[in-house]
Amino acid sequence: MMDGGGGPRPGGAMVEFDGVGLRYGPDAEVLSDISFNLQPGSFYFLTGASGAGKTSLLKMLYLAQRPSRGIVRLFGEDLVTMPRHRLPGFRRRIGVVFQDFRLIPHLSARDNIALPLRIAGVREEDLAGPVAEMLSWIGLFERAEARPATLSGGEQQRVAIARAVIARPQLLVADEPTGNVDPDMAMRLLGLFEALNRLGTTVVVATHDIHLISRIDSAQMMRLEKGRMADPTGALRYPPANRV
Amino acid sequence: MIVPRVPVQHRRLLPDHRLSGPTPWVIAILMMLTLLAAAAGVGLARSANAIGQAIAGRVTVQITTANPVERAEQAAALRRRAAAQPFVRSARAVEQQELRATLGQWFGSAEGDDPVLKSLPLPALIDVDFIGAERDEHVQALRALVAAEAPGARIIPHAEWLGPVARLIRSLAWVAGALVLLMALASAAVVIMTARAALGTHYATIEMLHLIGATDRQITRLFQRRIAIDTAYGIALGTLVAAAVLLLIGWQWSGVTSGLAATASLGVAGWGLLLALPLLAIALAALTARQTLLAALKKIL
Ligand SMILES: Nc1ncnc2c1ncn2[C@@H]1O[C@H](COP(=O)(O)OP(=O)(O)OP(=O)(O)O)[C@@H](O)[C@H]1O
Ligand SMILES: [Mg+2]
């Protein structure tokens, strides 16, 4: 669709994808013609069959991957041409829960959770409290000094989520964040995301879990099918209104 | 910043395996060899200079007149007139006794009382030391004197037969200097390989740190600190061993009493260079590590 500058360009979108394509190496594109806008303070579920490209899309969202073509804007700035040295500043505003956790194996649960704060230069006396609070909230206060390898899959996942949210990111990106926890814990974690969302964080959760999706009424759906965004109503590209 | 300051909590991002890899040991060996080569180079250069200075302005006049009385008269006259020249520092007749003693070492009687040796006609020798560096002019002037006082005598500049020795020693000093440079390059290569290996080992951690907003500078400081400390240990060890070896060599050369005096023959500048080398090495290692790390990190998004 041709905007030509006169179209209904949504103001203040947190994330804008326009005609984005992604290929790994010389292979065919795994994502094609992806266009959508994410509004500040909204909650999105990203669904799609395994291999549809969810993780690939999220990688561009959390700046682990530049698109092969198209335009990606984050917080109003063009990411495709952004120089490398400006990326860390943007990444500190994004929290990520990786599908494979990516905890640092030789650090304790406490140090893993504290990592984003330390990287951001928060002083030790200022971060001890929030980290302890977060540990109790995910029910791992007693295991604070445990290494990831000695934690169960679900416990590791909770540490990964705590690390993603500890610095109060403006954008939270979670890739299958409840794949390894029981339904009760899944609901608890979803509650955490919702609470953050209410505080203003834009949340994007990739999941297969239908129960999860049905729990949040205000959430919007994004669906990937074989590398293309299914957006029959166009609502993702031209949101009806800003919902804060 | 040679060893960057990194908060204690950040240091834990790299698991603590101090002195576990081969790097400190390889660096220690390279440092020791570097210092020994440098010491040899300084010592050789200094002796080449010493020889060069000693021989540059000295000639020996050899008078071979057959009649011993005439020979002695010519020698005395030439010595007197040479010593009176403004460009001559000193002119000395080599005693026949001294000559005999020297030759006696070949004839098997150190005192020079060998009958055969006594019957040999020995030339009269006069050592002349010039003032200043214009040796060729001085030799010309001396040649005129010799023609007048002792026709047929030969003038032998010492540089002619000791010169090649001094040149050989000097080229050995250059070889030692080249070895120092090569070992500096090898050490830098070891540091580069260490830095790359460290990045490879900790790739997952680095990727993670990037994704939560760590800057290249933060990550580099973390690794640079570790590599700088490891290489500093190696450099310290290599320096200690080299110092021990040098003192031992000096002690052996000059006997128990003046061991320290002999090693001091490297000169103030020489010792200064030897002390500066380990410090330079530490700085070189840290800078090499830093550049390697920054270059490698640039390739990751
Ligand atoms: N680093 C990579 N190099 C090459 N191909 C890749 C890479 N990562 C993903 N792919 C390919 O891209 C396609 C999409 O993968 P992606 O991981 O984005 O799917 P997904 O929707 O997250 O799947 P799942 O639900 O199983 O996590 C797949 O065909 C996959 O093989
Ligand atoms: Mg995935």
XYZ file of C-alpha atoms and ligand atoms in Angstrom:
577
model
C 0.000 0.000 0.000
C 1.294 3.417 -0.905
C 1.257 5.958 1.840
C 2.995 8.759 0.060
C 3.205 10.633 3.334
C -0.496 11.545 3.196
C -1.818 8.323 4.711
C -2.977 7.844 8.246
C 0.485 7.619 9.713
C 0.133 6.570 13.336
C 1.887 8.966 15.646
C 4.265 7.804 18.364
C 4.346 4.101 17.567
C 6.876 2.309 19.765
C 7.811 -0.126 17.032
C 7.235 0.192 13.292
C 7.976 -2.537 10.766
C 7.460 -1.607 7.133
C 7.943 -4.152 4.346
C 10.523 -6.003 6.374
C 12.147 -9.137 4.982
C 14.718 -11.366 6.645
C 16.912 -14.079 5.210
C 19.684 -16.041 6.855
C 22.577 -16.256 4.431
C 21.733 -17.010 0.813
C 18.584 -19.017 1.590
C 15.056 -17.922 0.832
C 13.485 -15.324 3.106
C 12.158 -16.699 6.399
C 10.169 -13.501 6.863
C 8.636 -11.452 4.041
C 6.705 -8.205 3.755
C 6.204 -7.798 7.482
C 4.433 -4.541 8.310
C 2.956 -3.610 11.670
C 3.002 -0.998 14.398
C 3.179 -1.593 18.123
C 1.534 1.053 20.247
C 3.107 2.137 23.534
C 1.552 0.413 26.510
C -0.155 -2.305 24.489
C -0.008 -6.051 24.987
C 0.594 -8.339 21.995
C 0.580 -12.069 21.511
C 2.581 -13.422 18.588
C 1.447 -16.843 17.430
C 2.219 -19.120 14.554
C 3.239 -22.675 13.818
C 6.667 -23.868 14.783
C 9.127 -22.551 12.209
C 6.777 -19.778 11.109
C 9.410 -17.199 12.075
C 8.347 -15.973 15.510
C 11.805 -16.056 17.027
C 13.268 -14.474 13.905
C 10.801 -11.597 14.150
C 11.498 -11.086 17.847
C 15.254 -11.068 17.186
C 14.821 -7.997 15.018
C 12.673 -6.516 17.748
C 15.319 -6.945 20.436
C 18.162 -5.854 18.125
C 19.925 -9.167 17.758
C 19.373 -9.092 14.012
C 19.105 -6.409 11.358
C 16.486 -6.950 8.619
C 17.614 -7.884 5.117
C 15.246 -5.322 3.684
C 12.511 -2.954 4.750
C 12.354 -0.409 7.541
C 12.419 -1.030 11.280
C 11.903 1.867 13.647
C 12.174 1.629 17.392
C 11.273 4.478 19.727
C 10.977 6.573 16.576
C 14.492 5.896 15.283
C 15.594 3.987 12.211
C 17.379 0.849 13.337
C 18.557 -0.323 9.937
C 21.034 2.502 9.535
C 21.731 3.103 13.209
C 25.483 2.960 13.998
C 26.567 0.098 16.212
C 27.652 2.235 19.127
C 24.102 3.495 19.664
C 22.602 0.033 19.980
C 23.469 -0.566 23.681
C 21.425 2.458 24.731
C 18.378 1.041 22.937
C 18.914 -2.462 24.201
C 18.824 -1.213 27.794
C 15.246 -0.112 27.188
C 14.241 -3.605 26.045
C 13.808 -6.668 28.248
C 14.127 -10.067 26.593
C 13.079 -13.540 27.685
C 14.863 -15.954 25.361
C 13.293 -19.182 24.227
C 16.426 -20.976 25.478
C 16.834 -18.762 28.622
C 20.522 -17.926 28.013
C 21.414 -17.596 31.652
C 25.124 -17.148 32.298
C 26.147 -20.559 33.630
C 28.822 -19.519 36.119
C 26.708 -16.811 37.733
C 24.240 -17.447 40.559
C 20.526 -16.819 40.065
C 20.956 -13.558 41.986
C 23.834 -12.351 39.797
C 22.004 -13.341 36.616
C 18.995 -11.293 37.656
C 21.153 -8.334 38.721
C 23.074 -8.294 35.450
C 21.025 -5.699 33.510
C 21.157 -3.303 36.449
C 24.906 -3.728 36.830
C 25.488 -3.221 33.111
C 23.417 -0.059 33.336
C 25.683 1.128 36.121
C 23.262 0.890 39.057
C 25.151 0.934 42.373
C 25.283 -2.242 44.432
C 23.421 -0.754 47.398
C 20.620 0.344 45.075
C 20.152 -2.963 43.325
C 20.272 -5.418 46.248
C 16.687 -4.614 47.313
C 14.965 -4.946 43.936
C 16.881 -8.142 43.142
C 15.881 -9.744 46.462
C 12.284 -8.688 45.918
C 12.294 -10.183 42.449
C 13.803 -13.426 43.771
C 11.020 -13.828 46.315
C 8.413 -12.946 43.740
C 9.466 -15.805 41.462
C 9.699 -18.076 44.520
C 13.453 -18.592 44.331
C 14.653 -16.562 47.303
C 16.131 -19.669 48.933
C 17.894 -20.626 45.705
C 19.435 -17.208 45.154
C 22.991 -18.518 45.125
C 22.261 -21.552 42.936
C 23.904 -21.870 39.539
C 21.509 -22.258 36.568
C 22.660 -25.844 35.964
C 21.356 -26.849 39.394
C 17.915 -25.320 38.746
C 14.998 -27.056 37.058
C 13.888 -25.914 33.605
C 10.978 -23.988 35.045
C 13.154 -22.373 37.708
C 15.648 -21.269 35.052
C 12.805 -19.814 33.046
C 11.665 -17.793 36.034
C 15.186 -16.452 36.526
C 15.283 -15.513 32.838
C 11.992 -13.631 33.187
C 13.174 -11.878 36.338
C 16.305 -10.752 34.493
C 14.189 -9.435 31.609
C 11.930 -7.300 33.783
C 14.255 -6.177 36.613
C 15.301 -2.967 34.846
C 11.687 -1.973 34.109
C 12.097 -2.003 30.309
C 9.866 0.073 28.041
C 9.513 -2.905 25.733
C 9.348 -6.487 26.969
C 9.882 -9.252 24.426
C 9.233 -12.816 25.595
C 9.771 -15.882 23.413
C 7.709 -18.811 24.736
C 8.143 -17.604 28.316
C 5.891 -20.258 29.806
C 6.991 -23.302 27.860
C 8.605 -25.001 30.842
C 6.391 -24.078 33.781
C 3.212 -25.599 35.132
C -0.112 -23.874 34.372
C -0.233 -22.191 37.790
C 3.208 -20.650 37.395
C 2.362 -19.716 33.808
C -0.590 -17.706 35.066
C 1.555 -16.095 37.752
C 4.173 -15.046 35.215
C 1.522 -13.772 32.854
C 0.208 -11.748 35.778
C 3.688 -10.208 36.123
C 3.685 -9.238 32.450
C 0.230 -7.768 32.825
C 1.290 -5.761 35.853
C 4.277 -4.387 33.971
C 2.012 -3.625 31.036
C -0.266 -1.647 33.322
C 2.776 0.342 34.428
C 3.323 1.292 30.789
C 5.587 -1.413 29.374
C 4.770 -2.579 25.877
C 4.711 -6.370 25.950
C 5.163 -8.835 23.094
C 4.763 -12.514 23.975
C 5.331 -15.285 21.446
C 3.424 -18.386 22.491
C 1.483 -21.447 21.405
C -0.467 -21.492 24.638
C -4.160 -20.848 23.907
C -5.032 -20.648 27.611
C -2.542 -17.902 28.090
C -3.935 -15.899 25.218
C -7.490 -16.153 26.442
C -6.486 -14.753 29.814
C -5.754 -11.242 28.681
C -8.755 -9.594 27.102
C -7.056 -6.413 26.050
C -4.268 -8.229 24.198
C -3.941 -7.954 20.437
C -3.066 -10.897 18.259
C -0.283 -11.122 15.713
C -0.162 -14.254 13.642
C 2.697 -15.460 11.474
C 2.015 -17.911 8.675
C 5.019 -19.222 6.805
C 6.960 -16.047 7.287
C 4.123 -13.619 6.525
C 2.013 -11.607 8.917
C -1.675 -12.463 8.806
C -3.381 -9.112 9.244
C -6.779 -9.479 7.586
C -8.268 -6.326 9.076
C -5.188 -4.163 8.707
C -5.496 -3.297 12.373
C -1.841 -4.046 13.014
C -0.706 -1.625 10.391
C -3.251 1.081 11.076
C -4.376 0.743 14.674
C -7.789 2.268 15.319
C -6.628 4.372 18.239
C -3.904 4.713 20.776
C -4.792 2.734 23.836
C -2.761 3.761 26.821
C 44.614 2.061 31.035
C 46.840 -1.000 31.264
C 44.831 -3.034 33.761
C 41.361 -1.508 33.547
C 39.371 -1.083 36.699
C 36.361 -3.384 36.672
C 33.846 -3.556 39.537
C 34.184 -6.737 41.603
C 30.679 -7.875 40.697
C 31.458 -7.566 36.998
C 34.666 -9.572 37.318
C 32.576 -12.629 38.110
C 31.242 -12.528 34.543
C 34.412 -14.363 33.566
C 34.861 -17.570 35.527
C 38.037 -17.396 37.563
C 40.762 -19.541 36.022
C 43.822 -17.471 36.721
C 47.115 -18.833 35.320
C 45.320 -21.886 34.028
C 46.118 -21.596 30.330
C 49.553 -21.732 28.707
C 49.655 -17.981 28.063
C 51.482 -16.802 31.219
C 54.095 -19.507 30.775
C 54.704 -18.799 27.111
C 54.922 -15.102 27.890
C 57.366 -15.865 30.721
C 59.646 -17.804 28.379
C 59.473 -15.118 25.681
C 60.168 -12.387 28.223
C 63.174 -14.232 29.595
C 64.615 -14.779 26.107
C 63.928 -11.154 25.211
C 65.800 -9.883 28.235
C 68.742 -12.209 27.680
C 68.951 -11.186 24.021
C 68.693 -7.534 24.996
C 71.426 -7.917 27.624
C 73.664 -9.675 25.109
C 72.956 -6.961 22.554
C 73.776 -4.156 24.990
C 76.937 -5.905 26.195
C 78.148 -6.609 22.660
C 77.385 -3.108 21.442
C 79.275 -1.628 24.356
C 82.360 -3.797 23.805
C 82.275 -3.079 20.069
C 82.259 0.629 20.873
C 85.030 0.230 23.416
C 87.215 -1.632 20.929
C 86.357 0.821 18.191
C 87.377 3.789 20.314
C 90.563 2.099 21.474
C 91.750 1.240 17.973
C 90.482 4.152 15.969
C 93.399 6.468 16.686
C 96.271 4.046 17.231
C 98.997 2.857 14.867
C 102.162 0.841 15.397
C 105.360 1.720 13.559
C 107.493 -1.326 12.828
C 111.200 -0.673 12.236
C 113.037 -3.607 10.684
C 116.485 -2.077 10.029
C 118.991 -4.960 10.137
C 121.693 -3.316 12.265
C 120.447 -3.536 15.886
C 122.274 -0.384 17.025
C 120.995 1.678 14.119
C 117.525 0.195 14.670
C 117.533 1.289 18.315
C 118.740 4.786 17.392
C 116.066 5.166 14.688
C 113.410 3.977 17.117
C 114.475 6.406 19.820
C 114.638 9.332 17.412
C 111.288 8.555 15.839
C 109.628 8.148 19.225
C 110.982 11.483 20.396
C 109.910 13.380 17.279
C 106.510 11.688 17.102
C 105.781 12.510 20.720
C 106.558 16.155 19.980
C 103.862 16.398 17.243
C 100.697 18.321 18.206
C 98.406 15.601 16.825
C 100.020 12.833 18.862
C 98.763 12.054 22.316
C 101.459 9.587 23.154
C 104.236 7.617 21.464
C 105.613 4.616 23.267
C 108.427 2.270 22.364
C 107.454 -1.332 22.983
C 110.181 -2.820 25.211
C 112.165 -5.651 23.627
C 111.537 -7.532 26.879
C 107.775 -7.174 26.373
C 108.047 -8.404 22.781
C 110.129 -11.400 23.844
C 107.630 -12.281 26.538
C 104.786 -12.159 24.034
C 106.630 -14.240 21.479
C 107.868 -16.557 24.234
C 104.351 -17.799 24.709
C 104.631 -19.362 21.257
C 108.155 -20.616 21.834
C 107.256 -22.261 25.111
C 109.171 -20.051 27.523
C 107.163 -17.304 29.096
C 110.206 -15.394 30.344
C 111.558 -15.038 26.816
C 114.875 -16.654 27.733
C 114.650 -19.261 25.015
C 117.995 -19.374 23.192
C 116.395 -19.493 19.741
C 114.173 -16.570 20.591
C 117.147 -14.620 21.912
C 118.961 -15.077 18.638
C 116.018 -13.785 16.581
C 116.276 -10.208 15.323
C 113.147 -8.526 16.647
C 111.765 -5.384 15.033
C 111.502 -2.210 17.069
C 107.854 -1.278 17.651
C 106.480 2.148 18.510
C 102.803 2.555 19.465
C 101.453 5.972 18.495
C 98.093 7.307 19.772
C 96.641 10.195 17.790
C 94.500 13.013 19.111
C 91.183 13.466 17.331
C 89.490 11.492 14.614
C 91.289 12.521 11.356
C 93.374 9.379 11.311
C 94.244 9.478 7.615
C 95.802 12.962 7.817
C 97.748 11.997 10.914
C 99.035 8.853 9.241
C 100.232 10.961 6.286
C 102.064 13.319 8.619
C 103.568 10.436 10.534
C 104.630 8.825 7.272
C 106.772 11.902 6.494
C 108.423 11.627 9.907
C 109.071 7.943 9.403
C 110.610 8.562 5.964
C 112.992 11.037 7.565
C 113.923 9.120 10.714
C 113.525 5.447 9.846
C 113.269 4.850 6.116
C 111.679 1.511 5.251
C 109.648 1.244 8.486
C 105.972 0.195 8.199
C 102.977 1.954 9.702
C 100.246 -0.471 10.807
C 96.896 1.097 11.823
C 95.252 -1.075 14.512
C 91.871 -0.642 12.893
C 93.161 -2.744 10.022
C 93.411 -5.922 12.016
C 91.063 -5.286 14.965
C 88.423 -3.540 12.805
C 86.859 -6.755 11.483
C 86.550 -8.041 15.064
C 84.763 -4.888 16.142
C 82.491 -5.149 13.105
C 81.690 -8.771 13.887
C 80.822 -7.930 17.467
C 78.693 -5.031 16.281
C 76.755 -7.187 13.840
C 76.149 -9.716 16.625
C 74.689 -6.854 18.645
C 72.367 -6.059 15.743
C 71.314 -9.703 15.562
C 70.484 -9.567 19.273
C 68.436 -6.426 18.680
C 66.555 -8.128 15.845
C 65.842 -11.072 18.160
C 64.341 -8.680 20.712
C 62.036 -7.277 18.029
C 61.033 -10.720 16.774
C 60.225 -11.861 20.283
C 58.128 -8.762 20.851
C 56.173 -9.708 17.726
C 55.822 -13.298 18.928
C 54.564 -12.077 22.302
C 52.009 -9.852 20.620
C 50.893 -12.841 18.537
C 50.475 -14.911 21.716
C 48.351 -12.149 23.240
C 46.215 -11.907 20.097
C 45.617 -15.654 20.106
C 44.798 -15.561 23.809
C 42.309 -12.742 23.342
C 40.627 -14.517 20.415
C 40.483 -17.782 22.330
C 38.942 -15.998 25.306
C 36.296 -14.443 23.070
C 35.540 -17.837 21.552
C 35.255 -19.524 24.931
C 32.948 -16.865 26.296
C 31.002 -16.156 23.122
C 27.621 -16.970 24.672
C 28.289 -14.661 27.601
C 29.397 -11.853 25.304
C 26.313 -12.231 23.101
C 24.147 -12.110 26.192
C 25.947 -9.046 27.547
C 25.492 -7.281 24.217
C 21.784 -8.039 24.175
C 21.198 -6.553 27.597
C 22.977 -3.393 26.543
C 26.626 -3.842 27.471
C 28.953 -1.654 25.406
C 32.033 -2.961 23.616
C 34.068 -0.912 26.063
C 32.539 -2.663 29.077
C 33.160 -6.097 27.605
C 36.662 -5.191 26.445
C 37.671 -3.925 29.878
C 36.522 -7.186 31.402
C 38.696 -9.293 29.100
C 41.578 -6.837 28.902
C 41.869 -6.862 32.670
C 42.087 -10.636 32.793
C 44.627 -10.865 29.952
C 46.721 -7.998 31.332
C 46.921 -9.664 34.741
C 47.791 -13.063 33.275
C 50.518 -11.661 31.024
C 51.861 -9.490 33.846
C 52.393 -12.639 35.899
C 54.244 -14.215 32.974
C 56.345 -11.115 32.408
C 57.257 -10.907 36.099
C 58.287 -14.555 36.151
C 60.338 -14.239 32.953
C 62.034 -11.106 34.294
C 62.971 -12.809 37.551
C 64.509 -15.785 35.776
C 66.380 -13.542 33.318
C 67.733 -11.423 36.192
C 68.947 -14.559 37.953
C 70.649 -15.802 34.778
C 72.343 -12.441 34.139
C 73.650 -12.177 37.700
C 74.922 -15.747 37.484
C 76.755 -15.064 34.216
C 78.284 -11.874 35.595
C 79.343 -13.699 38.725
C 80.974 -16.501 36.740
C 82.848 -14.114 34.504
C 84.468 -12.107 37.164
C 84.814 -14.371 40.163
C 83.013 -14.293 43.461
C 84.165 -10.922 44.714
C 83.198 -8.560 41.933
C 80.116 -10.304 40.537
C 77.901 -7.275 40.842
C 80.567 -5.002 39.444
C 80.835 -7.141 36.316
C 77.120 -7.110 35.562
C 77.214 -3.361 35.982
C 79.275 -3.327 32.787
C 75.996 -3.132 30.871
C 76.026 0.527 31.798
C 73.303 2.729 33.215
C 71.514 3.001 29.862
C 71.774 -0.760 29.381
C 70.216 -1.506 32.745
C 67.617 1.149 32.116
C 66.667 -0.558 28.860
C 66.472 -3.958 30.557
C 64.209 -2.538 33.266
C 62.057 -0.721 30.713
C 61.497 -3.826 28.569
C 59.163 -5.672 31.005
C 57.134 -2.507 31.540
C 56.914 -1.953 27.791
C 55.900 -5.586 27.404
C 53.030 -5.199 29.876
C 51.797 -2.107 28.042
C 52.188 -3.794 24.650
C 50.229 -6.836 25.831
C 47.392 -4.750 27.229
C 47.117 -2.584 24.121
C 47.291 -5.586 21.797
C 44.573 -7.344 23.784
C 42.421 -4.220 23.707
C 42.712 -3.722 19.941
C 42.080 -7.413 19.257
C 38.995 -7.436 21.475
C 37.525 -4.238 20.034
C 38.112 -5.446 16.471
C 36.504 -8.816 17.194
C 33.504 -7.319 19.011
C 32.804 -5.031 16.045
C 31.965 -8.107 13.996
C 29.109 -9.012 16.349
C 25.932 -6.955 16.020
N 20.224 -18.685 12.551
C 19.496 -19.252 11.572
N 20.094 -19.585 10.414
C 19.400 -20.126 9.408
N 18.082 -20.371 9.471
C 17.419 -20.065 10.594
C 18.104 -19.489 11.710
N 17.196 -19.278 12.694
C 16.021 -19.712 12.218
N 16.141 -20.179 10.973
C 15.050 -20.682 10.118
O 14.054 -19.677 10.066
C 12.772 -20.247 10.122
C 11.999 -19.618 11.253
O 12.619 -19.961 12.472
P 12.118 -19.384 13.858
O 13.081 -19.850 14.902
O 11.967 -17.928 13.709
O 10.715 -20.074 14.042
P 9.732 -20.037 15.285
O 8.436 -19.554 14.773
O 10.336 -19.307 16.392
O 9.620 -21.584 15.652
P 9.361 -22.241 17.105
O 7.941 -22.061 17.425
O 9.705 -23.679 16.862
O 10.286 -21.571 18.053
C 12.962 -21.744 10.323
O 12.749 -22.378 9.056
C 14.381 -21.886 10.735
O 14.923 -23.078 10.215
Mg 11.028 -19.775 18.274
